[in-house]
């Protein structure tokens, strides 16, 4: 079981990764095949 702090950290990491992917796709550089 993850502690509450670890869960919060994981959520922040997931959100930051999502933002990076959105910025990457927004710039038109589709390096990854996955993603809308």
PDB file of N, CA and C in Angstrom:
ATOM      1  N   UNK A   1       0.848  -1.205   0.000  1.00  0.00           N
ATOM      2  CA  UNK A   1       0.000   0.000   0.000  1.00  0.00           C
ATOM      3  C   UNK A   1       0.884   1.256   0.000  1.00  0.00           C
ATOM      4  N   UNK A   2       0.476   2.210  -0.823  1.00  0.00           N
ATOM      5  CA  UNK A   2       1.217   3.463  -0.872  1.00  0.00           C
ATOM      6  C   UNK A   2       0.716   4.412   0.210  1.00  0.00           C
ATOM      7  N   UNK A   3       1.619   5.169   0.756  1.00  0.00           N
ATOM      8  CA  UNK A   3       1.208   6.156   1.739  1.00  0.00           C
ATOM      9  C   UNK A   3       0.556   7.328   1.017  1.00  0.00           C
ATOM     10  N   UNK A   4      -0.111   8.188   1.779  1.00  0.00           N
ATOM     11  CA  UNK A   4      -0.799   9.319   1.156  1.00  0.00           C
ATOM     12  C   UNK A   4       0.196  10.222   0.430  1.00  0.00           C
ATOM     13  N   UNK A   5       1.354  10.416   1.034  1.00  0.00           N
ATOM     14  CA  UNK A   5       2.369  11.275   0.403  1.00  0.00           C
ATOM     15  C   UNK A   5       2.820  10.672  -0.920  1.00  0.00           C
ATOM     16  N   UNK A   6       3.041   9.359  -0.942  1.00  0.00           N
ATOM     17  CA  UNK A   6       3.482   8.714  -2.178  1.00  0.00           C
ATOM     18  C   UNK A   6       2.407   8.814  -3.248  1.00  0.00           C
ATOM     19  N   UNK A   7       1.148   8.701  -2.842  1.00  0.00           N
ATOM     20  CA  UNK A   7       0.065   8.816  -3.819  1.00  0.00           C
ATOM     21  C   UNK A   7       0.039  10.214  -4.418  1.00  0.00           C
ATOM     22  N   UNK A   8       0.218  11.226  -3.587  1.00  0.00           N
ATOM     23  CA  UNK A   8       0.209  12.608  -4.073  1.00  0.00           C
ATOM     24  C   UNK A   8       1.369  12.828  -5.038  1.00  0.00           C
ATOM     25  N   UNK A   9       2.539  12.313  -4.669  1.00  0.00           N
ATOM     26  CA  UNK A   9       3.707  12.474  -5.541  1.00  0.00           C
ATOM     27  C   UNK A   9       3.449  11.802  -6.882  1.00  0.00           C
ATOM     28  N   UNK A  10       2.863  10.598  -6.850  1.00  0.00           N
ATOM     29  CA  UNK A  10       2.603   9.875  -8.090  1.00  0.00           C
ATOM     30  C   UNK A  10       1.632  10.648  -8.971  1.00  0.00           C
ATOM     31  N   UNK A  11       0.613  11.250  -8.346  1.00  0.00           N
ATOM     32  CA  UNK A  11      -0.363  12.025  -9.120  1.00  0.00           C
ATOM     33  C   UNK A  11       0.323  13.221  -9.778  1.00  0.00           C
ATOM     34  N   UNK A  12       1.198  13.893  -9.023  1.00  0.00           N
ATOM     35  CA  UNK A  12       1.895  15.053  -9.573  1.00  0.00           C
ATOM     36  C   UNK A  12       2.771  14.633 -10.739  1.00  0.00           C
ATOM     37  N   UNK A  13       3.464  13.513 -10.590  1.00  0.00           N
ATOM     38  CA  UNK A  13       4.338  13.027 -11.663  1.00  0.00           C
ATOM     39  C   UNK A  13       3.506  12.689 -12.895  1.00  0.00           C
ATOM     40  N   UNK A  14       2.373  12.021 -12.696  1.00  0.00           N
ATOM     41  CA  UNK A  14       1.526  11.667 -13.838  1.00  0.00           C
ATOM     42  C   UNK A  14       1.027  12.920 -14.546  1.00  0.00           C
ATOM     43  N   UNK A  15       0.638  13.926 -13.766  1.00  0.00           N
ATOM     44  CA  UNK A  15       0.130  15.153 -14.379  1.00  0.00           C
ATOM     45  C   UNK A  15       1.224  15.868 -15.152  1.00  0.00           C
ATOM     46  N   UNK A  16       2.425  15.923 -14.567  1.00  0.00           N
ATOM     47  CA  UNK A  16       3.524  16.615 -15.248  1.00  0.00           C
ATOM     48  C   UNK A  16       3.876  15.894 -16.545  1.00  0.00           C
ATOM     49  N   UNK A  17       3.835  14.561 -16.526  1.00  0.00           N
ATOM     50  CA  UNK A  17       4.128  13.796 -17.737  1.00  0.00           C
ATOM     51  C   UNK A  17       3.064  14.065 -18.795  1.00  0.00           C
ATOM     52  N   UNK A  18       1.798  14.164 -18.368  1.00  0.00           N
ATOM     53  CA  UNK A  18       0.722  14.421 -19.318  1.00  0.00           C
ATOM     54  C   UNK A  18       0.898  15.804 -19.942  1.00  0.00           C
ATOM     55  N   UNK A  19       1.281  16.771 -19.134  1.00  0.00           N
ATOM     56  CA  UNK A  19       1.485  18.128 -19.653  1.00  0.00           C
ATOM     57  C   UNK A  19       2.615  18.133 -20.671  1.00  0.00           C
ATOM     58  N   UNK A  20       3.690  17.412 -20.378  1.00  0.00           N
ATOM     59  CA  UNK A  20       4.817  17.362 -21.312  1.00  0.00           C
ATOM     60  C   UNK A  20       4.383  16.746 -22.631  1.00  0.00           C
ATOM     61  N   UNK A  21       3.575  15.679 -22.566  1.00  0.00           N
ATOM     62  CA  UNK A  21       3.125  15.027 -23.793  1.00  0.00           C
ATOM     63  C   UNK A  21       2.217  15.965 -24.581  1.00  0.00           C
ATOM     64  N   UNK A  22       1.341  16.689 -23.875  1.00  0.00           N
ATOM     65  CA  UNK A  22       0.431  17.609 -24.563  1.00  0.00           C
ATOM     66  C   UNK A  22       1.235  18.706 -25.260  1.00  0.00           C
ATOM     67  N   UNK A  23       2.266  19.217 -24.583  1.00  0.00           N
ATOM     68  CA  UNK A  23       3.081  20.263 -25.192  1.00  0.00           C
ATOM     69  C   UNK A  23       3.817  19.717 -26.406  1.00  0.00           C
ATOM     70  N   UNK A  24       4.293  18.485 -26.290  1.00  0.00           N
ATOM     71  CA  UNK A  24       5.030  17.883 -27.406  1.00  0.00           C
ATOM     72  C   UNK A  24       4.117  17.712 -28.612  1.00  0.00           C
ATOM     73  N   UNK A  25       2.905  17.179 -28.378  1.00  0.00           N
ATOM     74  CA  UNK A  25       1.975  16.976 -29.491  1.00  0.00           C
ATOM     75  C   UNK A  25       1.507  18.321 -30.023  1.00  0.00           C
ATOM     76  N   UNK A  26       1.388  19.306 -29.156  1.00  0.00           N
ATOM     77  CA  UNK A  26       0.921  20.624 -29.573  1.00  0.00           C
ATOM     78  C   UNK A  26       1.912  21.279 -30.519  1.00  0.00           C
ATOM     79  N   UNK A  27       3.186  20.963 -30.372  1.00  0.00           N
ATOM     80  CA  UNK A  27       4.207  21.561 -31.232  1.00  0.00           C
ATOM     81  C   UNK A  27       4.269  20.870 -32.587  1.00  0.00           C
ATOM     82  N   UNK A  28       3.556  19.760 -32.707  1.00  0.00           N
ATOM     83  CA  UNK A  28       3.502  19.077 -33.991  1.00  0.00           C
ATOM     84  C   UNK A  28       4.595  18.043 -34.159  1.00  0.00           C
ATOM     85  N   UNK A  29       5.365  17.787 -33.110  1.00  0.00           N
ATOM     86  CA  UNK A  29       6.430  16.782 -33.226  1.00  0.00           C
ATOM     87  C   UNK A  29       5.905  15.459 -32.689  1.00  0.00           C
ATOM     88  N   UNK A  30       5.276  14.689 -33.569  1.00  0.00           N
ATOM     89  CA  UNK A  30       4.702  13.410 -33.146  1.00  0.00           C
ATOM     90  C   UNK A  30       5.775  12.332 -33.211  1.00  0.00           C
ATOM     91  N   UNK A  31       6.574  12.251 -32.150  1.00  0.00           N
ATOM     92  CA  UNK A  31       7.636  11.252 -32.110  1.00  0.00           C
ATOM     93  C   UNK A  31       7.093   9.913 -31.630  1.00  0.00           C
ATOM     94  N   UNK A  32       5.996   9.947 -30.856  1.00  0.00           N
ATOM     95  CA  UNK A  32       5.421   8.712 -30.324  1.00  0.00           C
ATOM     96  C   UNK A  32       4.218   8.302 -31.149  1.00  0.00           C
ATOM     97  N   UNK A  33       4.021   6.992 -31.293  1.00  0.00           N
ATOM     98  CA  UNK A  33       2.878   6.500 -32.059  1.00  0.00           C
ATOM     99  C   UNK A  33       1.614   6.539 -31.206  1.00  0.00           C
ATOM    100  N   UNK A  34       1.783   6.419 -29.873  1.00  0.00           N
ATOM    101  CA  UNK A  34       0.623   6.409 -28.987  1.00  0.00           C
ATOM    102  C   UNK A  34       0.148   7.833 -28.732  1.00  0.00           C
ATOM    103  N   UNK A  35      -1.120   7.958 -28.387  1.00  0.00           N
ATOM    104  CA  UNK A  35      -1.664   9.281 -28.083  1.00  0.00           C
ATOM    105  C   UNK A  35      -2.634   9.748 -29.139  1.00  0.00           C
ATOM    106  N   UNK A  36      -3.623  10.495 -28.722  1.00  0.00           N
ATOM    107  CA  UNK A  36      -4.634  11.004 -29.666  1.00  0.00           C
ATOM    108  C   UNK A  36      -4.082  12.081 -30.581  1.00  0.00           C
TER     109      UNK A  36
END
